[in-house]
Short mmCIF file of C-alpha atoms and ligand atoms in Angstrom, two decimals:
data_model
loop_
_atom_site.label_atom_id
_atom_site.label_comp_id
_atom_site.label_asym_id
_atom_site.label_seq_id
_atom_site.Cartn_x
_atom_site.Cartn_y
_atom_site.Cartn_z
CA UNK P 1 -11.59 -13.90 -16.33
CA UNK P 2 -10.34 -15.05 -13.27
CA UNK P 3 -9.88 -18.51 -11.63
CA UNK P 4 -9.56 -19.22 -8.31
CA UNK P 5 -8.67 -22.54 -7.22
CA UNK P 6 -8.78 -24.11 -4.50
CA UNK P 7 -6.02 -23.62 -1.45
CA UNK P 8 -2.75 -25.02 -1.33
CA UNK P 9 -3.11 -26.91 -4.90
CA UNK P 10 -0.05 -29.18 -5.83
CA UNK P 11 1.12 -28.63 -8.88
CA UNK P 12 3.07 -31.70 -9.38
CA UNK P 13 -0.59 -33.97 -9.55
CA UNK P 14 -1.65 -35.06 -13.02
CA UNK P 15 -5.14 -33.15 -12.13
CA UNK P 16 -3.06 -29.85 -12.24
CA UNK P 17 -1.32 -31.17 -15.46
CA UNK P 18 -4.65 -31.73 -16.85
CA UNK P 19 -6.27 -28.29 -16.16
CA UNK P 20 -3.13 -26.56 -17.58
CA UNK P 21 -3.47 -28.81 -20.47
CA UNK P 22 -7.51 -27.96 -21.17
CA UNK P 23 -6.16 -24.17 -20.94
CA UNK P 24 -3.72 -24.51 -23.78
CA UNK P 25 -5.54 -25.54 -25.47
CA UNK P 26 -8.46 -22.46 -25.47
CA UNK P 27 -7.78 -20.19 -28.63
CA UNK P 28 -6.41 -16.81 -28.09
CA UNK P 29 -6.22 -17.23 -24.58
CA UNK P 30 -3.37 -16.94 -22.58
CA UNK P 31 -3.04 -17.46 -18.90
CA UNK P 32 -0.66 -16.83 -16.14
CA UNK P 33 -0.42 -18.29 -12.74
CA UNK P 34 -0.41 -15.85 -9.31
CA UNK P 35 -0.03 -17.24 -5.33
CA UNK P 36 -2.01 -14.72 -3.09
CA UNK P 37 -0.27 -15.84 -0.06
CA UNK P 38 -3.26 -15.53 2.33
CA UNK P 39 -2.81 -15.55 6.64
CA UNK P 40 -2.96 -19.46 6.30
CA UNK P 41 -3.17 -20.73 3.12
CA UNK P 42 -1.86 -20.48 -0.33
CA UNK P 43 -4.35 -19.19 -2.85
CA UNK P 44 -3.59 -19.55 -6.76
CA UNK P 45 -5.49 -17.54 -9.14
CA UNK P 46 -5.32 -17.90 -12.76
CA UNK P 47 -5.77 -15.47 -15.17
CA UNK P 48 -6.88 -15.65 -18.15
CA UNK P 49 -6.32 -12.76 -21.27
CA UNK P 50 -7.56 -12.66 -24.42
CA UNK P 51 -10.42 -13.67 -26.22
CA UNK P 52 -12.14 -14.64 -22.86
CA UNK P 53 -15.61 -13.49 -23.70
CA UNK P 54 -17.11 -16.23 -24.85
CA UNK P 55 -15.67 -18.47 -21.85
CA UNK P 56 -18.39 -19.98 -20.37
CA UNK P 57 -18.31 -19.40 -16.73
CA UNK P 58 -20.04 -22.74 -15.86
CA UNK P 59 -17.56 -24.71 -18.16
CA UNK P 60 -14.54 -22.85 -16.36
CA UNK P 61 -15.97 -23.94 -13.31
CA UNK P 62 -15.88 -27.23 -13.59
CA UNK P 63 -11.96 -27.63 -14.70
CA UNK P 64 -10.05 -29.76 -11.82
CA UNK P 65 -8.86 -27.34 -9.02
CA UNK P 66 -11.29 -24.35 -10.06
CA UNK P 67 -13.57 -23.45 -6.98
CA UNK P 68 -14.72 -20.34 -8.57
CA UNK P 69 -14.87 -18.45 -11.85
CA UNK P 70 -15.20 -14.80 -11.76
CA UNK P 71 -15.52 -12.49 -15.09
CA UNK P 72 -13.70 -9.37 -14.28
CA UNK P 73 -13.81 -5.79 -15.87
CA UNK P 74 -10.88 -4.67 -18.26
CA UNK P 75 -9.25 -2.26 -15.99
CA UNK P 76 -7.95 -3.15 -12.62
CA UNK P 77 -8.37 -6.96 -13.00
CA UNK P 78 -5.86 -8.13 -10.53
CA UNK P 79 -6.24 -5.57 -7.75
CA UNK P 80 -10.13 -4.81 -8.37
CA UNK P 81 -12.85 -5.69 -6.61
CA UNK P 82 -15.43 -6.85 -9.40
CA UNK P 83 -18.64 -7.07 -6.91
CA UNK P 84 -16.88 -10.63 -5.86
CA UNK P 85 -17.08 -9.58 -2.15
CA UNK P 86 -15.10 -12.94 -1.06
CA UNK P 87 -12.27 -12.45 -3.17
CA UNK P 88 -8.77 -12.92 -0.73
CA UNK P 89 -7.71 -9.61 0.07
CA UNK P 90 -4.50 -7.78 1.68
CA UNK P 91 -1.40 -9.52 2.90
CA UNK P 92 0.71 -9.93 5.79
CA UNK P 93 4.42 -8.70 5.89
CA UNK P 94 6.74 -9.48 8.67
CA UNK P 95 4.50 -10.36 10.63
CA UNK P 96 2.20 -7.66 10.35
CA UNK P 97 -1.17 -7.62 8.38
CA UNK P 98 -2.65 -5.11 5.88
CA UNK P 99 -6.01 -5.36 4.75
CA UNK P 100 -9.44 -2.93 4.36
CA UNK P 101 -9.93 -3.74 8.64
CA UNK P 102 -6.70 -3.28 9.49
CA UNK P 103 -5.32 0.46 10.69
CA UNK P 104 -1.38 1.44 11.13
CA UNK P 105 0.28 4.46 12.01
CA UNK P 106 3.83 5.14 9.64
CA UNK P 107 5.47 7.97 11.51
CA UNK P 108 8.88 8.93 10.71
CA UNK P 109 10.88 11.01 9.04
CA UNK P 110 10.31 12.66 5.60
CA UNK P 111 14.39 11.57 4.65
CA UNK P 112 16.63 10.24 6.59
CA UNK P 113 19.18 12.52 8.30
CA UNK P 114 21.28 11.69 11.28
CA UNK P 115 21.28 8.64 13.07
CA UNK P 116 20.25 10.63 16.30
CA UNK P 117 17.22 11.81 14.88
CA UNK P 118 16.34 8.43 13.63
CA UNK P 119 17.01 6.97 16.47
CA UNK P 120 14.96 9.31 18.59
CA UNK P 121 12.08 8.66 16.33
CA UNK P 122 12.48 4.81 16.57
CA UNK P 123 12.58 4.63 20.10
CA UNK P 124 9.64 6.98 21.03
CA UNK P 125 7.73 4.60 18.24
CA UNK P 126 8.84 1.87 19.99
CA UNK P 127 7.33 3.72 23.44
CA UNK P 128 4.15 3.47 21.89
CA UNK P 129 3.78 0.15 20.92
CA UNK P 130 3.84 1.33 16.47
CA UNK P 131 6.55 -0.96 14.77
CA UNK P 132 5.85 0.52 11.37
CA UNK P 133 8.17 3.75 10.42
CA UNK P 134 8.61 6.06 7.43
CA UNK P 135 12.16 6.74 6.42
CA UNK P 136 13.08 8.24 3.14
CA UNK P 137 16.40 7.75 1.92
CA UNK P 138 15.72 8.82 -1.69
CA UNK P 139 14.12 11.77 -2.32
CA UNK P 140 12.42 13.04 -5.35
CA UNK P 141 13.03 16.83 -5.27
CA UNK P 142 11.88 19.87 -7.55
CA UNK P 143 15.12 21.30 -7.72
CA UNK P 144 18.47 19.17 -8.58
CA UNK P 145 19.74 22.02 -6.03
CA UNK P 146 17.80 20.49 -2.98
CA UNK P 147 19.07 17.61 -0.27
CA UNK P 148 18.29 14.05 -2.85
CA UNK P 149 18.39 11.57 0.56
CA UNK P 150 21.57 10.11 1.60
CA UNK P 151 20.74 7.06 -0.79
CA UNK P 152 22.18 3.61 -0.31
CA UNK P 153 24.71 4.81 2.66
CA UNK P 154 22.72 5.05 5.03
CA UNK P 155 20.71 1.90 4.89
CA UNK P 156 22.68 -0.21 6.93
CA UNK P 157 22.62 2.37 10.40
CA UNK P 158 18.67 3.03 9.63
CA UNK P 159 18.26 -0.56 9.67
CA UNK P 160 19.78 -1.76 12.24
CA UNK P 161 18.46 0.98 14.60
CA UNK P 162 14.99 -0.34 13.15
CA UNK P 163 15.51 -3.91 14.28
CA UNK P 164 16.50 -2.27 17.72
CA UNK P 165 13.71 -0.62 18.28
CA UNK P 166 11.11 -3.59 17.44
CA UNK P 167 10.44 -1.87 13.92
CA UNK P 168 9.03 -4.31 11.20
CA UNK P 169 7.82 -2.63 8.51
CA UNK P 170 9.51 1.10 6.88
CA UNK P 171 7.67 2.40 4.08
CA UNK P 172 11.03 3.88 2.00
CA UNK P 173 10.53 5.56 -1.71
CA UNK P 174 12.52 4.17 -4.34
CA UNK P 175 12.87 6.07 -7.20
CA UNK P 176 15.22 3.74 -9.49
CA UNK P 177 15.32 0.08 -9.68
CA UNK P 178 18.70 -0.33 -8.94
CA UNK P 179 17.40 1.15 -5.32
CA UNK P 180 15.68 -2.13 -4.90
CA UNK P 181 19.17 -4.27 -4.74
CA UNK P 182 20.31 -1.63 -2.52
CA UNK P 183 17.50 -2.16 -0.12
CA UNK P 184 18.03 -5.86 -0.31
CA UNK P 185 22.06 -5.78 0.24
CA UNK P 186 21.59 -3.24 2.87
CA UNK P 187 18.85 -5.95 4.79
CA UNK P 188 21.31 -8.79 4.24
CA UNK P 189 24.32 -7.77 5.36
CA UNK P 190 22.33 -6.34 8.26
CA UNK P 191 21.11 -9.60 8.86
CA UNK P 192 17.27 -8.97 7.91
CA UNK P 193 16.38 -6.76 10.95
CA UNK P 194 13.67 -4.87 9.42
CA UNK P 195 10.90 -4.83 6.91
CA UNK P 196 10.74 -3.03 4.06
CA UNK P 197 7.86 -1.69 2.00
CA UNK P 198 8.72 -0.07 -1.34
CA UNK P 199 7.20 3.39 -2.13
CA UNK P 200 6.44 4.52 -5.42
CA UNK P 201 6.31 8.48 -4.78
CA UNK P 202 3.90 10.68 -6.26
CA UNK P 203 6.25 12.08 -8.86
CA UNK P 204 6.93 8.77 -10.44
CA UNK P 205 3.51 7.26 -10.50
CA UNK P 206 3.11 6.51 -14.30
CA UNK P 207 6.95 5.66 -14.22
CA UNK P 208 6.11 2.50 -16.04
CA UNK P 209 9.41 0.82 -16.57
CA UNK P 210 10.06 1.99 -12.67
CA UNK P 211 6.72 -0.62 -11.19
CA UNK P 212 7.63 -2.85 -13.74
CA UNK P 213 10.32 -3.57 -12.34
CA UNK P 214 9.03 -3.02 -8.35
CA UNK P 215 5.79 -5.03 -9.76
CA UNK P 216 8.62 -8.31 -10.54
CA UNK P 217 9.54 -8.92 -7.02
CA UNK P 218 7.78 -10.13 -4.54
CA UNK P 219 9.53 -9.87 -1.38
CA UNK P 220 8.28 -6.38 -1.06
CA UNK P 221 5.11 -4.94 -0.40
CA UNK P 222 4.34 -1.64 -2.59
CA UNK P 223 3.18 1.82 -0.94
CA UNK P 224 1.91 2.76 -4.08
CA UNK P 225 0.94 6.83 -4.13
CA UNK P 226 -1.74 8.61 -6.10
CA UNK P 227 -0.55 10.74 -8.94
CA UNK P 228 -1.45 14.40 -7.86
CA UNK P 229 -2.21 15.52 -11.58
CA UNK P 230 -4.17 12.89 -13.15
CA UNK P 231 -7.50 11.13 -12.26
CA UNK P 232 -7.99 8.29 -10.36
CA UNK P 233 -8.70 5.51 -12.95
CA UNK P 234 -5.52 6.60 -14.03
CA UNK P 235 -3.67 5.98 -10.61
CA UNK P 236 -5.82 2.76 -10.26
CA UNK P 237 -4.71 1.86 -13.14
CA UNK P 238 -1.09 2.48 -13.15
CA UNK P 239 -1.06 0.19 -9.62
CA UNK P 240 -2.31 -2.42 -11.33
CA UNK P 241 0.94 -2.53 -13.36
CA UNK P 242 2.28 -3.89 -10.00
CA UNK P 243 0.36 -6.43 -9.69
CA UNK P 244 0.11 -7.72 -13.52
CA UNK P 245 3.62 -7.97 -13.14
CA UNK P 246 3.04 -10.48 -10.02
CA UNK P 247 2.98 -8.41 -7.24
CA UNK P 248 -0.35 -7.59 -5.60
CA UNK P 249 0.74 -6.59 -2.34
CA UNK P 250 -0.21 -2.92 -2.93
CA UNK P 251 -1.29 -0.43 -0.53
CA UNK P 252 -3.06 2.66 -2.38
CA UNK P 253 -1.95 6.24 -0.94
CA UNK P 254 -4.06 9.16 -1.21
CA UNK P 255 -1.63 12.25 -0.85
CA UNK P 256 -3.83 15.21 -2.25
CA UNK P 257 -3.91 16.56 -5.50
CA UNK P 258 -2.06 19.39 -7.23
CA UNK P 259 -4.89 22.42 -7.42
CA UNK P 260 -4.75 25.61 -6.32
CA UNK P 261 -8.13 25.14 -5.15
CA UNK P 262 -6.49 23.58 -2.40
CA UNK P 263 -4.78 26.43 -0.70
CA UNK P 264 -3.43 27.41 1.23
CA UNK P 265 -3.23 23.72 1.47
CA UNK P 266 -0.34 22.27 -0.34
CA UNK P 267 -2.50 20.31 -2.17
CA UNK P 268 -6.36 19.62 -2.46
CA UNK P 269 -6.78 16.57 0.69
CA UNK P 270 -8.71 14.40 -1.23
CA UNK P 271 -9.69 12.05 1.22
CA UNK P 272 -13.07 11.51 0.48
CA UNK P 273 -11.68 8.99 -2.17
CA UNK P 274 -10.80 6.62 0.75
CA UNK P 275 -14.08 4.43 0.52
CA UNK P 276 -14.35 4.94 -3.07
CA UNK P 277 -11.06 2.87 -3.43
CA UNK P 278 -12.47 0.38 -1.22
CA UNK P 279 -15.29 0.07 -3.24
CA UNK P 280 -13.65 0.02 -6.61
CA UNK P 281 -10.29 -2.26 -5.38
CA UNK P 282 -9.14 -4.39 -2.80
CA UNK P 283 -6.17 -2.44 -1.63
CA UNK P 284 -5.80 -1.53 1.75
CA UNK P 285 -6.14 2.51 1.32
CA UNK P 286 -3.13 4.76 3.23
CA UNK P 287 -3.79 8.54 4.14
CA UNK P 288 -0.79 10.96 4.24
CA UNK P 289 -2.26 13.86 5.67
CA UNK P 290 1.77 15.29 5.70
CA UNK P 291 2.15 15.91 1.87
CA UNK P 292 -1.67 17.02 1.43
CA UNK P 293 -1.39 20.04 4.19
CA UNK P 294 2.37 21.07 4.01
CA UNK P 295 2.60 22.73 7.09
CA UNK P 296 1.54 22.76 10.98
CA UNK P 297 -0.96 25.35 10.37
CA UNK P 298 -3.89 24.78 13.56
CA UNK P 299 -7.25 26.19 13.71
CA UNK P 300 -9.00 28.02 16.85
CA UNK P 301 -10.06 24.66 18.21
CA UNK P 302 -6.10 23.72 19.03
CA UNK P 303 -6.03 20.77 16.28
CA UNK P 304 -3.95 21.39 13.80
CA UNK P 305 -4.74 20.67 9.73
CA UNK P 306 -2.93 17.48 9.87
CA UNK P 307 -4.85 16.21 12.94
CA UNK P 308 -8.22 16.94 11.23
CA UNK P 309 -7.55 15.62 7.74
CA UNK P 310 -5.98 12.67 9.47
CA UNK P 311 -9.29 12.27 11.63
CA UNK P 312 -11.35 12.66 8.49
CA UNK P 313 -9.29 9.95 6.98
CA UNK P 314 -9.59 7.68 9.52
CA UNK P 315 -13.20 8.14 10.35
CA UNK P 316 -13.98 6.64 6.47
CA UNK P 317 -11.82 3.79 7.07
CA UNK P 318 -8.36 4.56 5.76
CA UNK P 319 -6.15 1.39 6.57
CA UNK P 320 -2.43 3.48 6.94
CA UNK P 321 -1.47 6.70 7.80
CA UNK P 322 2.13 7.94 6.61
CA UNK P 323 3.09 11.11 8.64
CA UNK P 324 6.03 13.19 8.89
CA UNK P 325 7.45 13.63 12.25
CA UNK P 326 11.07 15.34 13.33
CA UNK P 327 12.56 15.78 16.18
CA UNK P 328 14.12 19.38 15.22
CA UNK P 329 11.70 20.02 12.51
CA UNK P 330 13.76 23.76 11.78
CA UNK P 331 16.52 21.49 11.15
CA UNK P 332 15.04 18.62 8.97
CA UNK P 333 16.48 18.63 5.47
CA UNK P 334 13.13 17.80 3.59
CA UNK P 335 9.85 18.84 4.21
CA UNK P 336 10.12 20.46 7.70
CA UNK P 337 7.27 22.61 8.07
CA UNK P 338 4.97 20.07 8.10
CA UNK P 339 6.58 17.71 10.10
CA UNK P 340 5.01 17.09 13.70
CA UNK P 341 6.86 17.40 16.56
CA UNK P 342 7.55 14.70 19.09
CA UNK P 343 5.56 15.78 21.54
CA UNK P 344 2.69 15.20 19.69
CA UNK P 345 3.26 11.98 18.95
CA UNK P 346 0.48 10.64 22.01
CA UNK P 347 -1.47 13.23 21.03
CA UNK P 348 -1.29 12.06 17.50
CA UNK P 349 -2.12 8.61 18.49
CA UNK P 350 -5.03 9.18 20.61
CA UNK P 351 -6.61 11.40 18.19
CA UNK P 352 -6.08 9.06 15.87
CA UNK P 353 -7.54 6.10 17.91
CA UNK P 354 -10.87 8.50 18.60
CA UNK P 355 -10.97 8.70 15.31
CA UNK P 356 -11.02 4.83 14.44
CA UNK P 357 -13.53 4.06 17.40
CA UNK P 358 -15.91 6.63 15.82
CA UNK P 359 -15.53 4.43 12.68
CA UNK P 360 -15.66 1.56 13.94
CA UNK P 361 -19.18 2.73 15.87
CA UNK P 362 -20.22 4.18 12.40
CA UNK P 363 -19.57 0.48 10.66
CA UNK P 364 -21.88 -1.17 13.44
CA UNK P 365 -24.83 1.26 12.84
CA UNK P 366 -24.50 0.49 9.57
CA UNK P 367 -24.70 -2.74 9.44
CA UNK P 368 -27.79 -2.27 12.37
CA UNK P 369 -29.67 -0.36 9.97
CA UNK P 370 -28.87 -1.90 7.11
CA UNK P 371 -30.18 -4.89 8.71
CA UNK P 372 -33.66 -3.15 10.04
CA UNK P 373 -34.05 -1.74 6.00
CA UNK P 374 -33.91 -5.64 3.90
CA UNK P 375 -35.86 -6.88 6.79
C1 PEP V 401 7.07 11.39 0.53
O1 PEP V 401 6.19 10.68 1.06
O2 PEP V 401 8.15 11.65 1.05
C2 PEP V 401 6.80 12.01 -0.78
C3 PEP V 401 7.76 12.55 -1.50
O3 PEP V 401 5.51 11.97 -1.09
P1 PEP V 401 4.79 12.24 -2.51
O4 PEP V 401 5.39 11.29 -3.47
O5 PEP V 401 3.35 11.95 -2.19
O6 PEP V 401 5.04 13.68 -2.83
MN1 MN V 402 8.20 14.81 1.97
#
């Protein structure tokens, strides 16, 4: 069960000493404390594990500070929706806000390279008004033979070329905790020019101890990706070891799944799963339409495979996109065949913003007929 009290409590009043007192003292229950920090206000929630089934809602309700009670399901309690519609959801980040409305484009580079092709990417971002990037500095890779990122060196140039070019927010995968300090020496020394948002790759989805550890800070959002191999419940449920941890600023990535039903796909787009996450959490949900094609492959009607699964993404609602772009993509280190080029960055962008206005048409005849059918 969940409580949600009401904004910007005080803790230091007796009434909050009393409520905390009234839950010590409920048998096999425990309870821990969470801030949702919401665009204006403050929002604690308190949950409560254990033996919370016979919990009277109605009693719950009426503790001090409690403005609602809500009895969630056993899986996904933090980040799940539990047909509580009102529930606070998404966050904002350096100034920048992700939530199920929302839509922003992370193009960038698969890893990092030189600082000329980062640079180039930044500042034809910048051109067109995105300030979010992808730049991967650690790289998961199949072989131990294969380019592994340049790692913690080259934080400090990426950075600082980010806060340059107006970038606020770069989703970057970590793949070890101690990648986390890195991250955060790298922004200080820098002087906090960027934003960060921690990735949890694919590969390292059910890395347990790994979003542990990215679940126990809060400073950084979480770009959280779907593990290609197992089902969803089991991705859903791995996020929410973010979140139990006390981090709930997760973003959900659907990246395709490993099948060879897919091909010649380089793995099965499963974007159809973009309102089903809606519907099941409160996660903002992100597209990559990069790592679900793997290449630049185009049909007859001059789009290529990542424009259209992009587009299909977009038109049910996906909240992010993460896309691979390179200026030489013959030359990129990681994942070059699937990179875009930059001269299809507008293109990209205007597609995209078709896309989002078909949506957004979509959402208003839906709520027009939806309307016309309880009336
Ligand atoms: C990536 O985004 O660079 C990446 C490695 O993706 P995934 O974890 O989905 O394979
Ligand atoms: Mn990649």
């Amino acid at each position: 069960m969940i409580l949600i009290l009401e904004p910007n409590v005080d803790r230091s009043t007796d009434r909050f000493q009393q409520l905390l007192k009234h839950l010590d003292s409920l048998d096999n229950v425990e309870y821990s404390l969470h801030d949702v920090q919401g665009h204006e206000q403050v929002l604690t929630e308190v949950y409560l594990l254990g033996d919370t089934a016979r919990l009277s809602k109605e009693d719950m309700r009426n503790l001090p500070y409690v403005e609602r009670a809500v009895r969630v399901q056993e899986s996904y309690r933090i980040l799940g929706r539990h047909g509580e519609e009102d529930r606070q959801e998404g966050f904002t980040y350096n100034g920048v806000t992700f939530n199920q409305d929302t839509l922003h484009v992370f193009a960038g580079l698969c890893a990092v390279d030189t600082p000329e092709h980062v640079e180039i990417m930044m500042q034809a971002l910048q051109e067109h008004g995105e300030v979010c990037t992808r730049m991967g500095a650690y790289k998961p890779r199949t072989s131990p033979y294969s380019f592994q990122g340049h790692g913690a060196d080259c934080l400090p140039w990426v950075f600082e070329l980010a806060g340059k070019y107006g970038i606020k927010v770069i989703a970057m995968e970590v793949t070890h905790e101690r990648n986390i300090d890195e991250i955060n020496e790298a922004l200080e020394a820098t002087g906090h020019p960027t934003g960060v948002m921690l990735q949890i790759g694919t590969r390292n989805t059910q890395n347990f101890e790994l979003l542990k550890h990215v679940g126990r800070q809060k400073t950084h959002p979480v770009l959280f990706k779907r593990g290609f191999g197992i089902s969803l419940n089991e991705s859903l449920n791995a996020a929410e070891y973010l979140a139990s941890e006390g981090n709930p600023n997760v973003v959900f990535a659907l990246r395709g799944m490993k099948s060879g039903g897919g091909d010649p796909h380089r793995n099965m787009v499963d974007f159809a799963h973009v309102p089903v996450v809606k519907r099941l959490t409160r996660m903002p949900v992100c597209i990559d339409p990069s790592h679900s094609v793997g290449s630049r492959e185009g049909s007859p009607d001059g789009l290529s495979d990542v424009f259209h699964v992009t587009a299909q993404g977009v038109i049910s609602g996906a909240n992010l996109i993460l896309v691979d772009f390179h200026p030489k993509p013959a030359k990129a280190l990681v994942d070059g065949p699937q990179a875009l080029r930059m001269n299809e960055l507008a293109w990209f962008l205007e597609d995209v913003a078709i896309a989002r206005e078909a949506y957004l048409k979509r959402r208003q005849a839906a709520e027009k007929a939806l309307n016309k059918i309880k009336n």
